């Protein structure tokens, strides 16, 4: 960490310059594109066992995709046709995107 203000070299991860006290900007390692994809609901184009809705929901909610599929199947049997209709609607309205981190 080299201070832009006075040029003093500080230890890595330092929050403030040891000489002039200038505050360093905290560097976020997560790229903006990955961040936005993780926080947006979409269907996985490369993982579409059931149209990609479950895998998209899994990425969105940070749950395991197998768990989401299991829940979807259980809910389907519990609720009858209403979840099936909701699934079809989700399939239509949720945009398709490349899935990451599967
Ligand atoms: Zn400084």
Coordinates of C-alpha atoms and ligand atoms in Angstrom, one line a residue:
X1 CA 0.0 0.0 0.0
X2 CA 1.8 3.2 -1.2
X3 CA 0.1 6.4 0.0
X4 CA -1.0 8.5 -2.9
X5 CA -0.7 11.7 -0.8
X6 CA 2.8 11.4 0.7
X7 CA 4.4 8.4 -1.1
X8 CA 5.0 6.4 2.2
X9 CA 4.9 2.7 1.8
X10 CA 2.6 1.1 4.3
X11 CA 2.1 -2.6 5.2
X12 CA -0.4 -4.5 3.0
X13 CA -4.0 -4.2 4.3
X14 CA -3.3 -1.0 6.1
X15 CA -6.4 1.2 6.5
X16 CA -4.5 4.5 7.2
X17 CA -1.2 5.9 6.1
X18 CA 1.3 5.7 8.9
X19 CA 2.8 9.0 8.1
X20 CA 0.0 11.4 7.0
X21 CA -3.0 9.4 8.2
X22 CA -4.7 9.4 4.8
X23 CA -7.5 6.7 4.7
X24 CA -7.0 4.0 2.0
X25 CA -10.0 2.8 0.0
X26 CA -11.0 -0.7 0.9
X27 CA -10.6 -2.8 -2.2
X28 CA -13.5 -5.2 -3.0
X29 CA -12.3 -8.3 -4.7
X30 CA -15.8 -9.2 -6.1
X31 CA -16.3 -7.8 -9.6
X32 CA -19.4 -5.8 -10.1
X33 CA -20.8 -8.1 -12.8
X34 CA -20.6 -11.2 -10.6
X35 CA -22.2 -9.3 -7.7
X36 CA -25.1 -8.1 -9.8
X37 CA -25.7 -11.6 -11.2
X38 CA -25.8 -13.1 -7.8
X39 CA -28.4 -10.7 -6.6
X40 CA -30.7 -10.9 -9.6
X41 CA -33.2 -13.7 -10.3
X42 CA -32.6 -15.5 -13.5
X43 CA -32.8 -18.9 -15.1
X44 CA -29.6 -20.8 -15.7
X45 CA -29.1 -21.3 -19.4
X46 CA -26.5 -24.0 -18.8
X47 CA -28.3 -25.9 -16.1
X48 CA -31.9 -26.4 -17.2
X49 CA -33.2 -29.7 -15.7
X50 CA -36.5 -28.0 -15.1
X51 CA -36.1 -24.9 -17.4
X52 CA -33.4 -23.5 -15.2
X53 CA -35.8 -22.0 -12.8
X54 CA -34.6 -24.0 -9.8
X55 CA -30.9 -23.4 -10.5
X56 CA -31.6 -19.7 -10.9
X57 CA -33.5 -19.6 -7.6
X58 CA -30.6 -21.6 -6.0
X59 CA -28.0 -19.0 -7.1
X60 CA -30.3 -16.1 -6.1
X61 CA -31.0 -17.5 -2.6
X62 CA -27.5 -19.0 -2.1
X63 CA -29.0 -22.5 -1.6
X64 CA -27.9 -25.8 -3.0
X65 CA -29.6 -26.4 -6.4
X66 CA -30.5 -30.0 -5.3
X67 CA -32.2 -28.6 -2.2
X68 CA -34.2 -26.1 -4.2
X69 CA -35.3 -28.9 -6.7
X70 CA -36.3 -31.1 -3.7
X71 CA -38.3 -28.3 -2.1
X72 CA -39.9 -27.5 -5.5
X73 CA -41.0 -31.2 -5.9
X74 CA -42.2 -31.4 -2.3
X75 CA -44.2 -28.1 -2.7
X76 CA -45.6 -29.4 -6.0
X77 CA -47.1 -32.5 -4.3
X78 CA -48.2 -30.4 -1.3
X79 CA -49.9 -27.6 -3.3
X80 CA -51.2 -29.5 -6.3
X81 CA -51.3 -27.5 -9.5
X82 CA -50.8 -24.0 -8.0
X83 CA -47.0 -24.4 -7.8
X84 CA -46.9 -25.9 -11.3
X85 CA -48.7 -22.8 -12.6
X86 CA -46.3 -20.5 -10.6
X87 CA -43.4 -22.4 -12.1
X88 CA -44.7 -21.9 -15.6
X89 CA -45.2 -18.2 -14.9
X90 CA -41.6 -18.0 -13.5
X91 CA -40.3 -19.7 -16.6
X92 CA -41.9 -17.1 -18.7
X93 CA -41.1 -13.9 -16.8
X94 CA -37.6 -14.7 -15.4
X95 CA -34.9 -13.9 -17.9
X96 CA -32.4 -16.5 -19.0
X97 CA -28.7 -15.9 -18.2
X98 CA -25.4 -17.7 -18.1
X99 CA -25.1 -19.4 -14.7
X100 CA -21.9 -18.9 -12.7
X101 CA -20.3 -20.8 -9.8
X102 CA -22.3 -24.0 -10.2
Ligands
LIG1 ZN1 0.6 9.3 3.5

